[in-house]
Tab-separated table of C-alpha atoms in Angstrom:
chain	number	residue	atom	x	y	z
A	102	MET	CA	0.037	0.470	0.053
A	103	LYS	CA	3.047	2.569	0.926
A	104	ARG	CA	4.173	1.784	-2.706
A	105	PHE	CA	1.241	2.687	-4.036
A	106	LEU	CA	-0.056	5.622	-2.408
A	107	LEU	CA	4.076	7.056	-2.897
A	108	ALA	CA	3.551	6.051	-6.614
A	109	LEU	CA	0.312	7.977	-6.412
A	110	ALA	CA	1.960	11.187	-5.413
A	111	LEU	CA	4.753	11.288	-7.826
A	112	LEU	CA	2.730	13.535	-10.219
A	113	ALA	CA	4.275	16.633	-10.821
A	114	CYS	CA	2.192	20.660	-9.068
A	115	THR	CA	-0.392	21.875	-11.763
A	116	ARG	CA	-1.588	25.398	-11.811
A	117	ASN	CA	-5.692	25.661	-11.057
A	118	THR	CA	-7.317	26.004	-13.587
A	119	SER	CA	-9.731	28.255	-12.285
A	120	VAL	CA	-7.953	31.325	-12.433
A	121	VAL	CA	-6.174	32.185	-15.925
A	122	PRO	CA	-2.876	30.485	-16.350
A	123	PRO	CA	0.118	32.785	-16.463
A	124	ALA	CA	3.558	32.447	-18.676
A	125	GLU	CA	6.497	30.563	-17.087
A	126	ALA	CA	8.102	32.588	-14.703
A	127	ALA	CA	11.137	34.064	-15.539
A	128	PRO	CA	14.405	33.088	-13.847
A	129	PRO	CA	14.843	35.888	-10.113
A	130	SER	CA	17.551	37.932	-10.839
A	131	PRO	CA	20.629	37.275	-9.585
A	132	ALA	CA	20.105	40.313	-7.159
A	133	ALA	CA	16.734	37.744	-5.854
A	134	GLN	CA	18.962	34.610	-5.381
A	135	PRO	CA	18.331	33.050	-2.144
A	136	ALA	CA	21.348	32.651	0.600
A	137	VAL	CA	21.897	29.794	2.717
A	138	VAL	CA	21.274	30.587	6.383
A	139	ALA	CA	22.110	26.937	7.702
A	140	GLN	CA	22.455	23.657	6.718
A	141	ASN	CA	23.201	19.878	7.469
A	142	LEU	CA	19.612	19.941	9.151
A	143	GLU	CA	17.528	17.277	9.309
A	144	VAL	CA	14.174	17.783	8.343
A	145	PRO	CA	13.367	21.348	10.325
A	146	TRP	CA	9.564	21.894	10.176
A	147	SER	CA	9.308	25.439	11.687
A	148	LEU	CA	10.860	28.923	12.355
A	149	ALA	CA	10.350	31.458	14.530
A	150	PHE	CA	11.948	34.822	14.989
A	151	ALA	CA	12.679	35.874	18.284
A	152	PRO	CA	12.547	39.728	19.239
A	153	ASP	CA	16.904	39.328	19.934
A	154	GLY	CA	17.113	38.167	16.058
A	155	ARG	CA	17.828	34.747	17.360
A	156	ILE	CA	15.862	31.873	14.720
A	157	PHE	CA	13.959	28.546	16.235
A	158	VAL	CA	14.061	25.429	14.166
A	159	THR	CA	12.438	22.635	15.523
A	160	GLU	CA	13.835	19.459	13.418
A	161	ARG	CA	11.697	16.092	12.959
A	162	PRO	CA	13.703	14.025	15.209
A	163	GLY	CA	12.789	15.807	18.481
A	164	ARG	CA	15.754	19.060	17.976
A	165	VAL	CA	14.628	22.844	18.729
A	166	ARG	CA	17.575	24.323	17.418
A	167	VAL	CA	19.261	27.659	17.376
A	168	ILE	CA	21.107	29.614	14.500
A	169	GLU	CA	21.701	33.312	16.842
A	170	ASN	CA	24.358	36.086	14.813
A	171	GLY	CA	23.478	34.206	12.027
A	172	LYS	CA	25.573	30.519	13.430
A	173	LEU	CA	23.877	27.900	14.692
A	174	ARG	CA	24.745	26.953	17.658
A	175	ALA	CA	26.030	23.384	17.799
A	176	GLU	CA	24.289	21.349	20.033
A	177	PRO	CA	19.818	21.909	20.479
A	178	LEU	CA	17.974	24.514	22.456
A	179	HIS	CA	15.921	21.484	23.290
A	180	VAL	CA	15.611	17.143	22.500
A	181	VAL	CA	12.311	15.982	23.153
A	182	ARG	CA	12.788	12.694	24.286
A	183	ASP	CA	9.069	11.686	23.895
A	184	VAL	CA	9.032	11.662	20.225
A	185	GLU	CA	7.477	9.912	17.999
A	186	SER	CA	9.128	10.890	14.364
A	187	ARG	CA	7.565	8.565	11.367
A	188	ALA	CA	7.253	9.352	8.576
A	189	GLU	CA	5.344	12.148	8.365
A	190	THR	CA	4.954	12.870	12.214
A	191	GLY	CA	7.874	13.510	14.903
A	192	LEU	CA	8.974	17.517	16.533
A	193	MET	CA	6.628	19.520	13.783
A	194	GLY	CA	4.969	22.995	14.991
A	195	LEU	CA	6.960	26.251	16.567
A	196	ALA	CA	5.565	29.614	17.912
A	197	LEU	CA	6.632	32.444	20.129
A	198	HIS	CA	3.826	33.739	22.593
A	199	PRO	CA	2.753	37.500	21.484
A	200	ASP	CA	4.929	38.461	24.539
A	201	PHE	CA	8.202	37.012	24.306
A	202	ALA	CA	9.995	38.761	24.819
A	203	LYS	CA	8.910	38.777	28.349
A	204	ASN	CA	7.722	35.829	29.311
A	205	HIS	CA	10.155	33.534	26.879
A	206	LEU	CA	7.072	31.400	26.701
A	207	LEU	CA	7.965	29.207	23.593
A	208	TYR	CA	5.056	26.522	22.176
A	209	LEU	CA	5.469	23.623	20.606
A	210	ALA	CA	3.377	20.685	18.978
A	211	TYR	CA	4.763	17.161	18.813
A	212	ALA	CA	3.906	13.214	18.018
A	213	THR	CA	4.191	11.298	21.110
A	214	SER	CA	2.562	7.618	21.889
A	215	ARG	CA	-0.344	7.170	24.399
A	216	GLY	CA	-2.187	4.109	26.034
A	217	GLY	CA	-0.716	2.615	22.669
A	218	ARG	CA	-1.773	5.405	20.302
A	219	LEU	CA	0.346	7.746	18.102
A	220	VAL	CA	-1.390	11.505	19.121
A	221	VAL	CA	0.313	14.809	18.855
A	222	ASP	CA	0.278	17.305	21.771
A	223	VAL	CA	1.010	20.710	21.793
A	224	VAL	CA	3.385	21.898	24.644
A	225	ARG	CA	3.919	25.443	25.956
A	226	PHE	CA	7.682	26.007	27.389
A	227	ARG	CA	9.532	28.609	28.822
A	228	GLU	CA	12.952	29.186	27.212
A	229	THR	CA	16.018	29.914	28.875
A	230	GLY	CA	17.929	31.232	26.612
A	231	SER	CA	20.068	27.775	27.293
A	232	ALA	CA	16.858	25.391	27.344
A	233	LEU	CA	13.342	24.563	27.494
A	234	ALA	CA	11.713	24.497	30.845
A	235	ASP	CA	8.571	24.215	32.448
A	236	ALA	CA	6.344	22.192	30.831
A	237	GLN	CA	2.803	22.700	30.011
A	238	PRO	CA	1.199	20.978	28.279
A	239	ILE	CA	-1.930	22.703	26.448
A	240	VAL	CA	-4.150	20.951	23.899
A	241	ARG	CA	-3.428	17.007	23.960
A	242	ASN	CA	-4.413	13.644	22.902
A	243	ILE	CA	-4.718	14.940	18.947
A	244	PRO	CA	-5.604	12.061	16.351
A	245	ALA	CA	-2.290	11.585	14.654
A	246	ALA	CA	-0.296	8.771	12.339
A	247	ARG	CA	2.031	8.090	10.711
A	248	PHE	CA	0.207	10.163	7.686
A	249	HIS	CA	-1.840	13.546	8.138
A	250	ALA	CA	-1.035	14.503	11.268
A	251	GLY	CA	-0.514	18.251	10.635
A	252	CYS	CA	0.295	20.176	13.080
A	253	ARG	CA	1.039	23.956	12.003
A	254	LEU	CA	0.930	25.932	15.013
A	255	GLN	CA	0.841	30.509	14.729
A	256	PHE	CA	-0.610	33.031	16.488
A	257	GLY	CA	-2.652	35.299	14.996
A	258	PRO	CA	-3.010	38.565	14.941
A	259	ASP	CA	-5.999	38.903	18.163
A	260	ARG	CA	-3.374	36.918	20.349
A	261	LYS	CA	-4.670	33.536	19.970
A	262	LEU	CA	-3.620	29.815	19.053
A	263	TYR	CA	-4.056	28.259	15.454
A	264	ILE	CA	-3.539	24.802	15.511
A	265	THR	CA	-3.370	22.911	12.212
A	266	THR	CA	-4.178	18.814	12.618
A	267	GLY	CA	-4.951	16.627	9.888
A	268	ASP	CA	-7.881	13.344	9.469
A	269	ALA	CA	-4.721	10.529	11.059
A	270	THR	CA	-6.304	8.926	7.695
A	271	ASP	CA	-9.204	8.658	9.361
A	272	ARG	CA	-11.431	10.344	6.868
A	273	GLU	CA	-14.838	10.733	9.004
A	274	ILE	CA	-13.403	12.996	11.479
A	275	ALA	CA	-12.905	15.071	9.439
A	276	GLN	CA	-16.690	16.215	9.983
A	277	ASP	CA	-16.964	14.888	13.742
A	278	LEU	CA	-16.771	17.761	15.791
A	279	SER	CA	-16.050	16.082	18.775
A	280	ASN	CA	-13.286	15.111	17.365
A	281	LEU	CA	-9.543	17.008	17.337
A	282	GLY	CA	-8.273	15.579	14.482
A	283	GLY	CA	-9.460	17.122	10.975
A	284	LYS	CA	-9.237	20.495	11.980
A	285	ILE	CA	-8.514	23.849	12.507
A	286	LEU	CA	-8.230	24.855	16.771
A	287	ARG	CA	-8.575	27.831	18.251
A	288	VAL	CA	-7.099	28.575	22.068
A	289	ASN	CA	-6.255	31.318	24.961
A	290	ASP	CA	-2.431	31.081	25.242
A	291	ASP	CA	-2.622	29.125	28.129
A	292	GLY	CA	-5.196	26.284	26.261
A	293	SER	CA	-8.471	27.390	26.722
A	294	VAL	CA	-11.245	27.595	24.900
A	295	PRO	CA	-11.848	31.738	23.884
A	296	SER	CA	-16.235	32.203	24.454
A	297	ASP	CA	-16.599	33.903	20.946
A	298	ASN	CA	-15.428	30.015	19.752
A	299	PRO	CA	-18.030	29.207	17.121
A	300	PHE	CA	-18.599	25.669	18.917
A	301	LYS	CA	-19.481	26.761	22.331
A	302	GLY	CA	-16.797	25.077	24.677
A	303	SER	CA	-14.891	24.082	21.169
A	304	PRO	CA	-11.390	24.834	20.390
A	305	VAL	CA	-12.425	23.983	16.869
A	306	TRP	CA	-12.439	26.493	14.685
A	307	THR	CA	-13.271	25.237	11.586
A	308	LEU	CA	-14.002	21.955	10.287
A	309	GLY	CA	-13.953	19.537	7.442
A	310	HIS	CA	-9.571	19.300	6.189
A	311	ARG	CA	-7.394	16.565	5.794
A	312	ASN	CA	-4.936	17.588	6.298
A	313	PRO	CA	-3.863	21.085	6.569
A	314	GLN	CA	0.022	22.624	6.689
A	315	GLY	CA	-0.001	26.166	6.235
A	316	ILE	CA	-1.884	29.462	7.844
A	317	ALA	CA	-0.499	32.536	6.737
A	318	TRP	CA	-3.455	36.575	8.220
A	319	ASP	CA	-2.878	38.520	4.885
A	320	PRO	CA	-2.131	41.944	6.223
A	321	VAL	CA	-4.189	43.732	3.547
A	322	SER	CA	-6.825	42.097	3.891
A	323	GLY	CA	-7.194	40.253	7.550
A	324	LEU	CA	-7.940	37.602	6.020
A	325	LEU	CA	-6.452	33.900	7.189
A	326	PHE	CA	-5.342	31.683	4.165
A	327	SER	CA	-4.624	28.198	5.008
A	328	THR	CA	-3.095	25.162	2.916
A	329	GLU	CA	-3.469	22.122	2.992
A	330	HIS	CA	-3.106	18.451	0.855
A	331	GLY	CA	-5.145	17.223	-0.731
A	332	PRO	CA	-6.234	12.519	-1.117
A	333	SER	CA	-3.595	10.768	-1.994
A	334	GLY	CA	-4.918	8.100	-4.514
A	335	PHE	CA	-6.867	5.836	-1.010
A	336	ASP	CA	-9.220	8.486	0.100
A	337	GLY	CA	-10.561	10.418	-2.511
A	338	GLY	CA	-8.658	10.274	-6.298
A	339	SER	CA	-5.078	12.269	-6.438
A	340	GLY	CA	-4.459	16.082	-6.750
A	341	GLY	CA	-7.145	17.922	-4.773
A	342	ASP	CA	-4.106	20.405	-2.768
A	343	GLU	CA	-5.637	23.614	-1.248
A	344	VAL	CA	-4.958	27.036	-0.484
A	345	ASN	CA	-8.232	28.200	1.375
A	346	ILE	CA	-10.255	31.545	3.272
A	347	ILE	CA	-10.804	30.297	6.408
A	348	GLU	CA	-13.257	32.079	7.827
A	349	ARG	CA	-14.736	31.331	11.474
A	350	GLY	CA	-16.537	28.612	12.015
A	351	ARG	CA	-17.159	27.068	8.865
A	352	ASN	CA	-17.128	23.699	6.757
A	353	TYR	CA	-14.772	22.896	4.818
A	354	GLY	CA	-15.990	19.566	3.157
A	355	TRP	CA	-13.588	17.244	3.426
A	356	PRO	CA	-14.095	14.170	2.919
A	357	VAL	CA	-17.840	15.261	1.801
A	358	ILE	CA	-15.881	17.074	-1.387
A	359	HIS	CA	-12.729	17.900	-2.374
A	360	HIS	CA	-11.141	18.826	-5.448
A	361	ARG	CA	-13.441	21.463	-7.088
A	362	ASP	CA	-16.496	19.713	-5.508
A	363	THR	CA	-19.229	21.426	-4.365
A	364	ARG	CA	-22.111	21.063	-1.817
A	365	ALA	CA	-24.362	23.767	0.601
A	366	GLY	CA	-23.021	24.547	3.626
A	367	MET	CA	-19.187	23.779	2.290
A	368	ILE	CA	-16.359	25.493	1.594
A	369	SER	CA	-14.734	24.793	-1.912
A	370	PRO	CA	-10.916	25.942	-2.120
A	371	LEU	CA	-10.255	28.856	-3.520
A	372	LEU	CA	-7.222	26.895	-5.425
A	373	GLU	CA	-6.449	23.592	-5.943
A	374	TYR	CA	-3.522	22.129	-7.350
A	375	THR	CA	-4.121	18.195	-9.400
A	376	PRO	CA	-1.663	17.201	-10.185
A	377	ALA	CA	-0.556	17.293	-6.802
A	378	CYS	CA	2.114	19.932	-5.438
A	379	ALA	CA	1.734	19.247	-0.736
A	380	PRO	CA	2.079	22.397	-0.264
A	381	ALA	CA	3.530	22.597	3.080
A	382	SER	CA	3.174	26.813	4.634
A	383	ALA	CA	1.904	29.255	4.053
A	384	ALA	CA	3.635	33.666	4.358
A	385	PHE	CA	2.454	36.892	3.404
A	386	TRP	CA	5.568	39.012	1.808
A	387	ARG	CA	5.588	42.423	0.039
A	388	GLY	CA	1.838	41.608	-0.359
A	389	ASP	CA	1.902	38.022	-2.301
A	390	LEU	CA	1.113	34.595	-0.445
A	391	TYR	CA	4.435	32.521	-0.344
A	392	PHE	CA	4.082	28.282	0.227
A	393	GLY	CA	6.474	25.851	-0.407
A	394	CYS	CA	5.345	22.694	-2.336
A	395	LEU	CA	7.025	19.328	-1.361
A	396	ARG	CA	5.948	17.008	-4.242
A	397	GLY	CA	6.324	20.586	-6.787
A	398	GLU	CA	9.858	20.786	-5.357
A	399	HIS	CA	9.584	25.000	-5.388
A	400	LEU	CA	8.853	28.426	-3.503
A	401	HIS	CA	5.499	28.752	-5.101
A	402	ARG	CA	3.806	32.644	-5.535
A	403	VAL	CA	0.052	33.689	-5.283
A	404	VAL	CA	-0.610	37.882	-6.638
A	405	LEU	CA	-3.868	38.500	-5.008
A	406	ASP	CA	-5.794	41.306	-6.372
A	407	PRO	CA	-4.851	44.435	-4.652
A	408	LYS	CA	-8.549	45.759	-4.418
A	409	ASN	CA	-10.135	42.284	-3.652
A	410	ARG	CA	-8.176	39.562	-1.882
A	411	ARG	CA	-10.127	37.176	-2.795
A	412	LYS	CA	-9.246	37.086	-6.222
A	413	VAL	CA	-6.271	35.611	-7.899
A	414	LEU	CA	-4.494	37.143	-10.416
A	415	ARG	CA	-1.668	34.901	-10.676
A	416	GLU	CA	1.156	31.706	-9.548
A	417	GLU	CA	4.367	31.825	-10.043
A	418	LYS	CA	6.579	28.553	-9.379
A	419	LEU	CA	10.035	29.723	-7.975
A	420	PHE	CA	13.041	28.579	-7.325
A	421	THR	CA	12.435	25.036	-8.460
A	422	ASN	CA	16.920	23.191	-8.486
A	423	LEU	CA	16.120	23.193	-5.090
A	424	GLY	CA	13.727	20.053	-3.846
A	425	ARG	CA	11.444	19.946	-1.725
A	426	ILE	CA	10.515	23.539	-0.039
A	427	ARG	CA	8.560	23.079	3.565
A	428	GLU	CA	8.296	25.860	5.983
A	429	VAL	CA	8.269	29.277	4.497
A	430	ALA	CA	7.763	32.417	6.863
A	431	VAL	CA	8.589	35.523	7.259
A	432	GLY	CA	11.257	37.192	9.804
A	433	ARG	CA	11.509	39.872	12.074
A	434	ASP	CA	14.227	41.325	9.797
A	435	GLY	CA	11.261	41.491	6.744
A	436	ALA	CA	13.395	38.932	4.640
A	437	LEU	CA	11.830	35.464	3.328
A	438	TYR	CA	12.894	32.058	5.230
A	439	PHE	CA	12.584	28.346	3.430
A	440	THR	CA	13.701	26.055	4.316
A	441	THR	CA	14.337	22.385	2.047
A	442	SER	CA	13.416	19.223	2.968
A	443	ASN	CA	15.226	16.676	1.269
A	444	ARG	CA	16.122	13.833	4.302
A	445	ASP	CA	12.083	13.528	5.188
A	446	GLY	CA	12.887	10.160	3.067
A	447	ARG	CA	11.210	11.343	0.050
A	448	GLY	CA	13.703	13.959	-1.476
A	449	ASP	CA	17.104	13.248	-3.093
A	450	PRO	CA	19.461	15.283	-0.571
A	451	ASP	CA	23.076	16.269	-0.815
A	452	ARG	CA	25.503	16.706	1.158
A	453	THR	CA	24.482	19.877	2.035
A	454	ASP	CA	21.049	19.592	2.737
A	455	ASP	CA	18.587	19.794	4.560
A	456	ARG	CA	19.442	23.632	4.506
A	457	ILE	CA	17.903	27.358	5.696
A	458	PHE	CA	17.985	30.012	3.285
A	459	VAL	CA	16.741	33.745	3.465
A	460	LEU	CA	15.501	36.431	0.025
A	461	ARG	CA	15.594	39.976	1.377
A	462	ASN	CA	15.473	40.957	-2.086
A	463	PRO	CA	11.967	41.689	-4.516
A	464	LEU	CA	11.401	38.741	-6.549
């Protein structure tokens, strides 16, 4: 079965045919080429930027690394001892509290085994400069599996923590409001449920997701965008990767609808990609939406209409020679950072992989 699923995934990324396809993007100018920030990492999954200039990085096997003064520290800041790193799981999401400069609170999402099953926990730590201390579970027992485990963490403009969760290969749980899988969650910084969540007493913000991997707020409109992996053959055809606009209490359809299907009361994607490109992140930079593509092996740029941010003007594939690209994030210096994921078992790593790149000049 695994070989069958991987074979279905070996398809190239295509643009959504619902928008006018652009001509293939010209190569970026030499001034807009990315520079290497760090290398020889093992599947860097998430980046977070401290006010003092440090960059925190999670590696899937369980390490939290720090880049300081432009150099990667030789030793990890922290190692998650009970992490389960299998296929698509491991140490994943990372976020800093909005008041990190004062309280030094850092949040991690990672897979672990509990009661004979695989789950994802979101845990809050206090960063001391040389270690992570005072572990405090925030959300526990999110359904997980070797595939479709989420799990992106981001604090929103409302200072709430948003958590993306996968369906853990059990597609039916995405429509079950009593189950945390296949959702985007929204909680307070201590894990409690905000009083203005759409479903009383529930951390669920939206439902009907298969495996959302990126979330980012458009600074122009305030809209929340997400990227999501579509089905892999065994659960509904192939392709169908998505970019969605996420709105409070909405149902994004999985598994009832997918690809370009429509149904009353369910939201179809803004963009859909068949064959699959495996979008793995999301960030807004200089007004455009960017995300890394794993299967598609490029950095993807979506140009939105300045007057109507729900309308796509064009799309571009960038940096197609770096392999699988996962995380994309904007640093406090205003530059765009992105990571490769060539050592995740599905890439073709070279002696310097995995790497973190920075793009400082506009494309």
